[in-house]
Each structure stands twice: as C-alpha cells, then as structure tokens.
Amino acid sequence: MIKLKSADEIEAMKEAGRVSAKALRKTGELVRPGISTAELDRFAENLIRMEGAIPAFKGYNGFSGTICASINDQVVHGVPSCDVILQEGDIISIDTGAIVGGWVGDNAATFAVGKILPQTQHLLDATEQSMWAGINAALAGFHVGDIGYAVQTVAEQAGFSVVREYVGHGIGRDMHEDPNVPNFGRKGVGPKLKVGMVIAIEPMINVGTHRTKGPFADGWTVFTEDGSMSAHFEKTIAITANGPVVLTQE
Ligand code: MG
C-alpha cells in the first residue's frame, strides 16, 4: 500500500533528509587512502546522534553499521569494518540515513579514493546523471516506469548496465515502503505517481554485466557478478504539485 504524505508531513521529513544529507557529505569528505570503513561509520554515527537523530540503518534487519560502505565491485550493503582500508584508486559507495521525529531519510553517493581511472570517473558521473534523470521524471501523473526508463536510458547510453535485483522504494515512517522503484522500465508502466508520494531513487550502475552475486559470508555485501566496478547514487524525493522536491538536502 502506498502511503501518501501531507504537505506538513513532507515538511517534517525534510529534517530527516537534512541530517541524512549532512552525514553523507561530511563522511564523504573523510574518504581518503588509509582510512577504514569502520572509521567512516563511527564518524557518521556520531554526526547523526549529535544532530539529535537516530541512525536509520543501524540494527535494521540486524545490520551493524550506520553506513553501508561498498567498495569497487561491491554494489550495495557493504558492512563497515576496521579490516577494510581504502586505497588509492578505489571507489566507495556510502549509503546512510537518519530518523527524526519518526521520519526516515535515505541517501547515497559514490566517492573516489584519491586519483581514479578516467573510466571509473565516467561511471560515477553517469550514475549521478542517471539519478537526476530519474528525479526529473518523478512527476505527478507519470508512472514509476517513467523513472526507471529515464535512469536506464542515461546509464545505458553511457555504456553501463543497470542492476535489476535491487531497486529504489517508497519511504516515510518506514525506510522501505511501497512502491518499488526500479532503475529500469518502460514509459507509462507501473503505479501512477501522485502528489504526496515520497520515494528514494537510487540507481546502482555497473561497468560490466548488470548481474550481481552474493551476499555470501557476511550475509549482506552484494557484488557484481563479473567483478566490474559499480556505483550508487540516491536521494529521497517528494512528488509535489510543483514537481519533485529533494528532501535529502542541507
Ligand atoms: Mg534506499
């Protein structure tokens, strides 16, 4: 069931979005060769709690981190660890969220660790662009498939592939609400977008095959099937009469 939000509720969600965005930005600023993903996680948790918010991911279905920290060929849900030390040339996808007043914010971005290959930078740029294409298609009267179509078109025209098994989602008092928001699709297909819907649009884009594998031993981390790099950008947005409004912003 899709839970529509009132204008007041969307206003309230902006605070959870603001803290989520600040945690993502500030944690991203710490990304450098030599830092562990556990250090990034600790920083993000402290920041969120200092804002009077609650880390949305910690404890969610038993997840141990405040952030998901997914390196290189890890698509999503990487578990922060003191054993994972970032190295020059890596990329790291950080996904984090905060709860304020019972409302959840959720956002992600992929960061370069030091100097990265031009093709890897191209992946990051195309993934972020595909997210914005999806956001711009999130208009009342359109359909969920229009968002997926927009994301997929940008990603595939850049020569990359769209992960199928993991998708965006409605969000509100729960981190994952209806509807699912795939990053692939056809125009005019799927649930109709309405004023008051709040969704997380989050393309996961691979250099090689769209297929994924895992999770394996840790029960969480998802990898690209072929070991190619993967990037992930996400924002929580509200569909309003005046178009999409990004809630995960400072
Ligand atoms: Mg999400």
XYZ file of N, CA and C and ligand atoms in Angstrom:
751
model
N 0.835 -1.195 0.000
C 0.000 0.000 0.000
C 0.879 1.257 0.000
N 0.604 2.163 -0.898
C 1.382 3.407 -0.960
C 0.794 4.402 0.030
N 1.657 4.902 0.937
C 1.194 5.863 1.947
C 1.545 7.271 1.485
N 0.519 8.027 1.104
C 0.756 9.409 0.680
C 1.021 10.277 1.906
N 1.884 11.287 1.733
C 2.213 12.195 2.825
C 1.582 13.558 2.565
N 1.105 14.188 3.661
C 0.569 15.544 3.560
C 1.739 16.518 3.391
N 1.387 17.758 3.045
C 2.423 18.795 2.906
C 3.174 18.974 4.224
N 2.468 18.910 5.350
C 3.121 19.049 6.662
C 4.065 17.876 6.929
N 3.635 16.693 6.539
C 4.487 15.521 6.752
C 5.742 15.594 5.884
N 5.585 16.065 4.666
C 6.755 16.229 3.795
C 7.703 17.266 4.395
N 7.145 18.324 4.951
C 7.953 19.348 5.613
C 8.748 18.709 6.761
N 8.084 17.859 7.538
C 8.749 17.192 8.671
C 9.843 16.249 8.172
N 9.624 15.628 7.043
C 10.625 14.691 6.506
C 11.895 15.403 6.068
N 11.793 16.716 5.817
C 12.980 17.466 5.377
C 14.074 17.466 6.442
N 13.685 17.395 7.717
C 14.706 17.397 8.771
C 15.487 16.072 8.767
N 14.763 14.973 8.611
C 15.467 13.684 8.486
C 16.348 13.692 7.237
N 15.838 14.321 6.183
C 16.607 14.418 4.946
C 17.850 15.276 5.112
N 17.692 16.368 5.844
C 18.842 17.268 6.052
C 19.964 16.555 6.806
N 19.604 15.853 7.860
C 20.632 15.148 8.643
C 21.261 14.031 7.801
N 20.443 13.335 7.042
C 20.974 12.268 6.173
C 21.972 12.838 5.171
N 21.620 13.976 4.579
C 22.491 14.597 3.571
C 23.785 15.103 4.199
N 23.667 15.680 5.390
C 24.871 16.180 6.070
C 25.798 15.014 6.427
N 25.210 13.930 6.920
C 26.025 12.761 7.285
C 26.739 12.201 6.055
N 26.038 12.157 4.933
C 26.651 11.634 3.713
C 27.778 12.558 3.235
N 27.494 13.860 3.199
C 28.501 14.806 2.698
C 29.747 14.817 3.576
N 29.526 14.936 4.896
C 30.678 15.052 5.792
C 31.476 13.743 5.852
N 30.785 12.615 5.799
C 31.508 11.339 5.800
C 32.288 11.199 4.498
N 31.681 11.628 3.413
C 32.368 11.585 2.117
C 33.630 12.432 2.104
N 33.614 13.526 2.863
C 34.801 14.393 2.914
C 35.983 13.713 3.600
N 35.691 12.685 4.386
C 36.765 11.967 5.082
C 37.394 10.862 4.223
N 36.766 10.565 3.096
C 37.260 9.468 2.252
C 38.656 9.801 1.731
N 39.618 8.922 2.018
C 40.995 9.094 1.551
C 41.723 7.760 1.714
N 42.825 7.591 0.994
C 43.587 6.354 1.175
C 44.021 6.216 2.632
N 43.899 5.010 3.192
C 44.385 4.732 4.541
C 43.312 4.715 5.606
N 42.121 5.253 5.306
C 41.063 5.251 6.323
C 40.258 3.954 6.192
N 39.793 3.450 7.336
C 38.985 2.224 7.300
C 37.507 2.585 7.206
N 36.722 1.644 6.710
C 35.283 1.909 6.607
C 34.644 1.941 8.002
N 35.289 1.298 8.982
C 34.772 1.385 10.356
C 34.925 2.805 10.896
N 36.049 3.481 10.539
C 36.231 4.869 10.984
C 35.171 5.779 10.362
N 34.889 5.556 9.081
C 33.847 6.346 8.415
C 32.504 6.120 9.105
N 32.253 4.871 9.457
C 30.988 4.513 10.094
C 30.834 5.196 11.452
N 31.919 5.193 12.219
C 31.889 5.808 13.555
C 31.619 7.302 13.437
N 32.284 7.920 12.471
C 32.091 9.357 12.252
C 30.630 9.655 11.918
N 30.067 8.872 11.002
C 28.676 9.108 10.573
C 27.713 8.934 11.739
N 27.948 7.920 12.549
C 27.046 7.693 13.682
C 27.109 8.852 14.668
N 28.336 9.301 14.980
C 28.478 10.430 15.909
C 27.780 11.668 15.377
N 27.962 11.920 14.083
C 27.355 13.118 13.488
C 25.830 13.050 13.594
N 25.269 11.914 13.237
C 23.802 11.779 13.257
C 23.275 11.943 14.681
N 23.961 11.336 15.648
C 23.494 11.443 17.037
C 23.669 12.860 17.581
N 24.754 13.550 17.176
C 24.957 14.947 17.594
C 23.839 15.847 17.070
N 23.239 15.457 15.955
C 22.116 16.219 15.389
C 20.795 15.870 16.084
N 20.867 14.970 17.067
C 19.642 14.572 17.762
C 18.824 13.563 16.980
N 19.438 12.941 15.987
C 18.744 11.976 15.141
C 19.218 10.558 15.469
N 18.553 9.594 14.839
C 18.877 8.177 15.057
C 19.372 7.602 13.728
N 20.494 6.870 13.761
C 20.931 6.216 12.509
C 19.855 5.227 12.028
N 19.438 5.382 10.785
C 18.315 4.573 10.284
C 18.722 3.139 9.960
N 20.002 2.946 9.642
C 20.415 1.619 9.171
C 20.824 0.699 10.320
N 21.368 1.316 11.388
C 21.946 0.519 12.469
C 20.854 -0.337 13.121
N 21.042 -1.637 13.076
C 20.053 -2.543 13.642
C 18.939 -2.925 12.685
N 18.906 -2.281 11.500
C 17.840 -2.586 10.537
C 18.048 -4.002 9.989
N 17.117 -4.878 10.286
C 17.266 -6.306 9.936
C 18.600 -6.871 10.429
N 19.123 -6.273 11.510
C 20.363 -6.767 12.099
C 21.626 -6.179 11.502
N 21.497 -5.173 10.613
C 22.700 -4.549 10.030
C 23.485 -3.835 11.129
N 24.826 -3.957 11.095
C 25.634 -3.446 12.207
C 26.073 -1.997 12.032
N 25.990 -1.464 10.826
C 26.572 -0.153 10.560
C 25.556 0.979 10.523
N 26.107 2.208 10.637
C 25.327 3.421 10.366
C 25.352 3.718 8.874
N 26.440 3.307 8.236
C 26.552 3.438 6.775
C 26.681 2.042 6.162
N 26.251 1.936 4.911
C 26.707 0.830 4.067
C 27.928 1.364 3.330
N 29.015 0.607 3.336
C 30.266 1.027 2.712
C 30.665 -0.034 1.699
N 30.424 0.259 0.421
C 30.583 -0.748 -0.630
C 31.709 -0.314 -1.563
N 32.766 -1.127 -1.615
C 33.995 -0.765 -2.332
C 34.024 -1.401 -3.725
N 34.393 -0.635 -4.735
C 34.730 -1.155 -6.075
C 33.637 -2.036 -6.674
N 33.821 -3.381 -6.666
C 32.817 -4.263 -7.283
C 31.693 -4.620 -6.316
N 31.694 -4.019 -5.137
C 30.569 -4.214 -4.219
C 29.458 -3.250 -4.626
N 28.274 -3.802 -4.848
C 27.173 -2.997 -5.378
C 26.509 -2.206 -4.256
N 26.074 -2.905 -3.236
C 25.409 -2.284 -2.089
C 25.631 -3.139 -0.841
N 25.281 -2.535 0.315
C 25.174 -3.230 1.598
C 26.504 -3.732 2.149
N 27.618 -3.092 1.738
C 28.903 -3.432 2.330
C 28.887 -3.108 3.827
N 29.440 -3.999 4.617
C 29.431 -3.849 6.077
C 30.707 -3.131 6.512
N 30.606 -2.014 7.238
C 31.804 -1.307 7.684
C 32.688 -2.226 8.537
N 34.001 -2.091 8.334
C 34.935 -2.974 9.035
C 36.269 -2.271 9.228
N 36.907 -2.543 10.358
C 38.248 -1.983 10.569
C 39.270 -2.696 9.681
N 38.888 -3.803 9.083
C 39.794 -4.537 8.180
C 39.739 -4.026 6.746
N 38.763 -3.185 6.432
C 38.660 -2.655 5.064
C 39.280 -1.262 5.052
N 40.477 -1.163 4.478
C 41.224 0.100 4.419
C 41.169 0.609 2.985
N 40.718 1.836 2.807
C 40.605 2.389 1.454
C 41.994 2.609 0.855
N 42.073 2.342 -0.465
C 43.337 2.521 -1.177
C 43.147 3.437 -2.375
N 44.227 4.111 -2.712
C 44.234 4.994 -3.889
C 43.650 4.253 -5.091
N 42.717 4.905 -5.778
C 42.136 4.294 -6.974
C 40.841 3.550 -6.728
N 40.526 3.315 -5.444
C 39.242 2.681 -5.103
C 38.098 3.669 -5.315
N 36.901 3.109 -5.393
C 35.698 3.914 -5.193
C 34.936 3.309 -4.019
N 34.223 4.182 -3.311
C 33.417 3.705 -2.188
C 32.018 4.318 -2.265
N 31.029 3.442 -2.289
C 29.639 3.887 -2.228
C 29.219 3.912 -0.771
N 28.817 5.101 -0.317
C 28.341 5.267 1.057
C 26.840 5.523 1.003
N 26.106 4.722 1.748
C 24.653 4.847 1.830
C 24.340 5.048 3.300
N 23.590 6.093 3.632
C 23.274 6.316 5.041
C 21.943 7.027 5.174
N 21.360 6.898 6.356
C 20.072 7.537 6.592
C 19.896 7.857 8.061
N 18.974 8.787 8.310
C 18.714 9.235 9.675
C 17.209 9.289 9.915
N 16.845 9.100 11.181
C 15.439 9.177 11.596
C 15.282 10.384 12.518
N 14.333 11.253 12.184
C 13.996 12.400 13.035
C 12.472 12.436 13.185
N 12.022 12.453 14.425
C 10.586 12.505 14.670
C 9.832 11.335 14.062
N 10.529 10.229 13.894
C 9.896 9.034 13.342
C 9.929 8.959 11.826
N 10.418 10.030 11.177
C 10.512 10.044 9.708
C 11.924 9.664 9.279
N 12.016 8.965 8.166
C 13.300 8.430 7.725
C 13.799 9.183 6.481
N 15.100 9.452 6.452
C 15.779 9.944 5.252
C 16.775 8.894 4.793
N 17.044 8.860 3.497
C 17.912 7.813 2.938
C 18.631 8.409 1.732
N 19.967 8.338 1.730
C 20.701 8.820 0.553
C 22.057 8.149 0.424
N 22.607 8.224 -0.781
C 23.868 7.535 -1.065
C 24.638 8.296 -2.142
N 25.943 8.069 -2.146
C 26.789 8.605 -3.207
C 28.052 7.755 -3.275
N 28.685 7.778 -4.437
C 29.951 7.067 -4.607
C 31.078 8.086 -4.689
N 32.122 7.843 -3.917
C 33.253 8.769 -3.812
C 34.532 8.118 -4.342
N 35.368 8.948 -4.934
C 36.679 8.496 -5.391
C 37.653 8.507 -4.216
N 38.501 7.497 -4.142
C 39.562 7.459 -3.138
C 40.845 7.889 -3.834
N 41.272 9.122 -3.556
C 42.444 9.645 -4.261
C 42.161 9.746 -5.745
N 43.159 9.387 -6.553
C 43.040 9.514 -8.013
C 42.474 8.216 -8.583
N 41.440 8.331 -9.410
C 40.826 7.132 -10.008
C 40.957 7.197 -11.526
N 40.779 6.043 -12.166
C 40.873 5.970 -13.616
C 39.762 6.792 -14.263
N 40.042 7.367 -15.463
C 39.007 8.152 -16.150
C 37.722 7.355 -16.386
N 37.850 6.066 -16.715
C 36.641 5.275 -16.959
C 35.814 5.138 -15.680
N 36.501 5.067 -14.549
C 35.791 4.958 -13.275
C 35.073 6.262 -12.963
N 35.745 7.378 -13.245
C 35.088 8.684 -13.049
C 33.865 8.795 -13.947
N 33.978 8.274 -15.154
C 32.850 8.285 -16.097
C 31.677 7.506 -15.508
N 31.961 6.374 -14.865
C 30.904 5.582 -14.210
C 30.211 6.410 -13.132
N 31.012 7.091 -12.302
C 30.422 7.899 -11.231
C 29.542 9.007 -11.813
N 30.061 9.692 -12.814
C 29.310 10.799 -13.418
C 28.006 10.303 -14.034
N 28.088 9.193 -14.784
C 26.888 8.677 -15.463
C 25.848 8.198 -14.449
N 26.307 7.607 -13.358
C 25.365 7.117 -12.346
C 24.640 8.281 -11.690
N 25.396 9.331 -11.364
C 24.752 10.509 -10.756
C 23.779 11.158 -11.744
N 24.214 11.243 -13.009
C 23.315 11.828 -14.026
C 22.049 10.997 -14.182
N 22.196 9.673 -14.124
C 21.011 8.811 -14.282
C 20.050 9.018 -13.113
N 20.602 9.248 -11.925
C 19.737 9.535 -10.762
C 18.941 10.817 -10.996
N 19.624 11.853 -11.508
C 18.914 13.121 -11.748
C 17.864 12.961 -12.847
N 18.156 12.146 -13.846
C 17.154 11.892 -14.898
C 15.922 11.235 -14.286
N 16.155 10.303 -13.368
C 15.034 9.656 -12.681
C 14.245 10.645 -11.838
N 14.964 11.500 -11.121
C 14.289 12.503 -10.276
C 13.440 13.434 -11.143
N 13.989 13.838 -12.262
C 13.261 14.775 -13.129
C 12.028 14.149 -13.769
N 11.982 12.823 -13.797
C 10.811 12.120 -14.350
C 9.777 11.816 -13.269
N 10.060 12.189 -12.032
C 9.153 11.876 -10.923
C 8.093 12.969 -10.805
N 7.158 12.928 -11.719
C 6.129 13.963 -11.828
C 4.755 13.330 -11.633
N 3.896 14.027 -10.883
C 2.531 13.539 -10.682
C 1.873 13.310 -12.038
N 1.237 12.162 -12.169
C 0.589 11.813 -13.433
C 1.438 10.887 -14.286
N 2.765 10.899 -14.054
C 3.642 9.930 -14.701
C 3.558 8.609 -13.932
N 4.352 7.640 -14.370
C 4.333 6.322 -13.742
C 5.731 5.957 -13.235
N 5.758 4.981 -12.331
C 7.045 4.510 -11.811
C 7.963 4.067 -12.948
N 7.379 3.466 -13.978
C 8.172 3.035 -15.133
C 8.861 4.177 -15.864
N 8.291 5.372 -15.788
C 8.932 6.529 -16.424
C 10.251 6.866 -15.737
N 10.272 6.686 -14.409
C 11.514 6.932 -13.660
C 12.572 5.917 -14.100
N 12.196 4.641 -14.090
C 13.141 3.597 -14.480
C 13.637 3.772 -15.904
N 12.721 4.141 -16.776
C 13.099 4.356 -18.172
C 14.146 5.477 -18.280
N 13.920 6.553 -17.547
C 14.843 7.699 -17.605
C 16.226 7.322 -17.073
N 16.244 6.598 -15.955
C 17.521 6.168 -15.365
C 18.255 5.249 -16.339
N 17.536 4.254 -16.819
C 18.140 3.233 -17.684
C 18.693 3.850 -18.972
N 17.961 4.794 -19.537
C 18.393 5.407 -20.786
C 19.742 6.103 -20.616
N 19.874 6.888 -19.559
C 21.134 7.608 -19.326
C 22.270 6.623 -19.069
N 22.011 5.628 -18.236
C 23.075 4.685 -17.858
C 23.534 3.866 -19.067
N 22.592 3.391 -19.844
C 22.957 2.517 -20.971
C 23.557 3.319 -22.126
N 23.107 4.548 -22.313
C 23.728 5.366 -23.365
C 25.183 5.676 -23.023
N 25.507 5.672 -21.747
C 26.900 5.885 -21.330
C 27.717 4.595 -21.425
N 27.054 3.487 -21.751
C 27.767 2.225 -21.934
C 27.780 1.328 -20.708
N 26.953 1.649 -19.722
C 26.932 0.886 -18.477
C 25.628 0.094 -18.361
N 25.540 -0.712 -17.297
C 24.346 -1.541 -17.134
C 23.691 -1.303 -15.778
N 22.393 -1.535 -15.745
C 21.563 -1.217 -14.583
C 21.290 -2.480 -13.769
N 21.625 -2.425 -12.490
C 21.325 -3.548 -11.582
C 19.809 -3.733 -11.498
N 19.386 -4.986 -11.587
C 17.950 -5.292 -11.575
C 17.441 -5.740 -10.203
N 18.298 -6.445 -9.452
C 17.808 -7.130 -8.245
C 17.563 -6.174 -7.077
N 18.129 -4.976 -7.134
C 17.966 -4.016 -6.039
C 17.408 -2.738 -6.642
N 16.438 -2.149 -5.946
C 15.668 -1.054 -6.531
C 15.408 0.030 -5.498
N 14.956 1.175 -5.974
C 14.503 2.232 -5.078
C 13.154 1.864 -4.461
N 12.628 2.788 -3.643
C 11.499 2.411 -2.788
C 10.790 3.630 -2.245
N 9.511 3.414 -1.884
C 8.821 4.411 -1.082
C 9.488 4.511 0.271
N 9.298 5.669 0.927
C 9.933 5.884 2.236
C 9.071 6.846 3.030
N 9.068 6.681 4.341
C 8.268 7.553 5.204
C 8.593 7.247 6.644
N 7.623 6.710 7.361
C 7.899 6.265 8.733
C 8.680 4.961 8.720
N 8.611 4.256 7.617
C 9.450 3.078 7.393
C 10.454 3.390 6.301
N 11.642 2.780 6.407
C 12.666 3.041 5.386
C 12.246 2.474 4.040
N 11.591 1.325 4.057
C 11.165 0.720 2.802
C 9.654 0.575 2.788
N 9.017 1.417 1.996
C 7.571 1.357 1.805
C 7.299 1.099 0.324
N 6.034 0.843 0.011
C 5.637 0.751 -1.396
C 5.672 2.140 -2.010
N 5.884 2.262 -3.307
C 6.131 1.174 -4.253
C 7.623 0.887 -4.403
N 7.960 -0.239 -5.015
C 9.322 -0.427 -5.517
C 9.549 0.540 -6.673
N 10.770 1.056 -6.764
C 11.102 1.995 -7.843
C 12.317 1.458 -8.605
N 12.095 0.583 -9.575
C 13.217 0.011 -10.338
C 13.947 1.079 -11.145
N 15.203 0.814 -11.420
C 16.028 1.722 -12.225
C 16.037 1.330 -13.694
N 15.033 0.561 -14.076
C 14.835 0.149 -15.470
C 13.328 0.084 -15.657
N 12.890 0.161 -16.889
C 11.448 0.066 -17.076
C 10.996 0.681 -18.374
N 9.697 0.700 -18.508
C 9.084 1.243 -19.715
C 8.169 2.403 -19.346
N 8.122 3.358 -20.252
C 7.270 4.537 -20.047
C 5.814 4.118 -19.850
N 5.152 4.772 -18.921
C 3.712 4.578 -18.748
C 3.326 3.306 -18.020
N 4.333 2.577 -17.522
C 4.063 1.296 -16.858
C 4.289 1.454 -15.347
N 3.560 0.675 -14.562
C 3.758 0.687 -13.111
C 2.802 1.641 -12.426
N 2.891 1.689 -11.085
C 1.984 2.552 -10.320
C 2.082 4.002 -10.776
N 0.938 4.678 -10.731
C 0.903 6.088 -11.115
C 1.498 6.940 -9.999
N 2.266 7.931 -10.385
C 2.880 8.836 -9.407
C 1.862 9.893 -9.000
N 1.780 10.132 -7.686
C 0.786 11.073 -7.172
C 1.443 12.087 -6.248
N 0.848 13.263 -6.163
C 1.288 14.260 -5.179
C 1.210 13.632 -3.795
N 2.292 13.766 -3.015
C 2.331 13.201 -1.670
C 3.123 11.905 -1.588
N 3.514 11.366 -2.736
C 4.387 10.187 -2.677
C 5.810 10.637 -2.357
N 6.468 9.900 -1.466
C 7.882 10.143 -1.152
C 8.634 8.861 -1.476
N 9.657 8.998 -2.308
C 10.394 7.816 -2.773
C 11.901 8.079 -2.741
N 12.641 6.986 -2.618
C 14.096 7.040 -2.751
C 14.444 6.510 -4.147
N 15.090 7.369 -4.935
C 15.529 6.981 -6.274
C 17.017 6.677 -6.179
N 17.415 5.454 -6.528
C 18.787 5.041 -6.214
C 19.378 4.081 -7.246
N 19.802 4.623 -8.398
C 20.433 3.747 -9.386
C 21.729 3.116 -8.884
N 21.849 1.819 -9.160
C 23.095 1.076 -8.955
C 23.539 0.650 -10.346
N 24.698 1.150 -10.790
C 25.104 1.029 -12.186
C 26.472 0.342 -12.260
N 26.563 -0.657 -13.137
C 27.794 -1.450 -13.259
C 28.513 -1.168 -14.573
N 29.831 -1.325 -14.532
C 30.622 -1.190 -15.761
C 30.343 -2.377 -16.690
N 30.260 -3.578 -16.129
C 30.068 -4.786 -16.941
C 28.632 -5.274 -16.883
N 28.489 -6.552 -16.602
C 27.140 -7.135 -16.574
C 26.285 -6.494 -15.485
N 24.976 -6.491 -15.724
C 24.060 -5.973 -14.695
C 23.870 -6.978 -13.569
N 24.360 -8.191 -13.766
C 24.072 -9.245 -12.779
C 24.902 -9.065 -11.510
N 24.315 -9.508 -10.416
C 25.003 -9.422 -9.119
C 25.160 -10.817 -8.529
N 26.026 -10.904 -7.522
C 26.161 -12.156 -6.774
C 26.290 -11.826 -5.284
N 26.048 -12.835 -4.467
C 26.055 -12.624 -3.028
C 24.661 -12.272 -2.551
N 24.496 -11.949 -1.294
C 25.548 -11.883 -0.288
C 26.079 -13.262 0.103
N 27.355 -13.267 0.491
C 27.995 -14.512 0.892
C 28.169 -14.545 2.409
N 29.418 -14.657 2.858
C 29.691 -14.977 4.270
C 29.096 -13.964 5.245
N 29.170 -12.668 4.932
C 28.709 -11.697 5.934
C 27.187 -11.503 5.907
N 26.535 -12.130 4.940
C 25.077 -12.049 4.882
C 24.540 -10.755 4.294
N 25.427 -9.860 3.864
C 24.989 -8.538 3.416
C 25.564 -8.120 2.062
N 26.895 -8.163 1.931
C 27.546 -7.464 0.826
C 27.195 -8.097 -0.516
N 26.719 -7.252 -1.444
C 26.344 -7.683 -2.790
C 27.436 -7.235 -3.760
N 27.855 -8.133 -4.656
C 28.934 -7.867 -5.613
C 28.408 -7.912 -7.045
N 29.130 -7.268 -7.961
C 28.851 -7.508 -9.372
C 29.296 -8.931 -9.704
N 28.546 -9.577 -10.610
C 28.863 -10.973 -10.917
C 30.231 -11.095 -11.567
N 30.606 -10.098 -12.396
C 31.851 -10.202 -13.167
C 33.025 -9.451 -12.531
N 32.836 -8.903 -11.346
C 33.939 -8.208 -10.678
C 34.180 -6.799 -11.177
N 33.309 -6.302 -12.060
C 33.489 -4.925 -12.541
C 33.012 -3.932 -11.486
N 33.436 -2.681 -11.649
C 33.091 -1.620 -10.709
C 31.596 -1.313 -10.738
N 31.097 -0.838 -9.613
C 29.684 -0.457 -9.506
C 29.567 0.836 -8.710
N 28.653 1.702 -9.150
C 28.420 2.967 -8.444
C 26.960 3.074 -8.039
N 26.688 3.958 -7.070
C 25.365 4.056 -6.452
C 25.131 5.489 -5.992
N 24.091 6.113 -6.513
C 23.685 7.433 -6.016
C 22.214 7.369 -5.642
N 21.855 8.078 -4.596
C 20.473 8.012 -4.106
C 20.059 9.320 -3.451
N 18.835 9.741 -3.717
C 18.217 10.826 -2.958
C 16.783 10.451 -2.627
N 16.318 10.970 -1.493
C 14.904 10.857 -1.129
C 14.192 12.089 -1.663
N 13.118 11.861 -2.399
C 12.397 12.998 -3.004
C 10.899 12.886 -2.719
N 10.245 14.048 -2.726
C 8.781 14.092 -2.617
C 8.209 14.533 -3.956
N 7.100 13.930 -4.331
C 6.386 14.352 -5.537
C 5.338 15.375 -5.117
N 5.485 16.594 -5.629
C 4.571 17.674 -5.252
C 3.903 18.229 -6.511
N 2.938 19.105 -6.276
C 2.243 19.747 -7.405
C 3.216 20.600 -8.215
N 4.318 20.987 -7.581
C 5.316 21.817 -8.270
C 6.498 21.001 -8.764
N 6.325 19.664 -8.828
C 7.404 18.820 -9.311
C 8.137 18.141 -8.176
N 9.224 17.418 -8.509
C 9.964 16.695 -7.471
C 10.730 17.646 -6.567
N 10.703 17.361 -5.269
C 11.476 18.142 -4.290
C 12.419 17.187 -3.568
N 13.705 17.485 -3.623
C 14.696 16.637 -2.934
C 14.621 16.908 -1.445
N 14.401 15.865 -0.657
C 14.323 16.024 0.805
C 15.687 15.822 1.453
N 16.535 15.005 0.854
C 17.864 14.777 1.431
C 18.813 15.847 0.921
N 18.579 17.057 1.436
C 19.500 18.152 1.147
C 19.605 19.036 2.368
N 20.764 19.740 2.460
C 21.016 20.572 3.634
C 20.465 21.962 3.414
Mg 17.428 3.302 -0.236
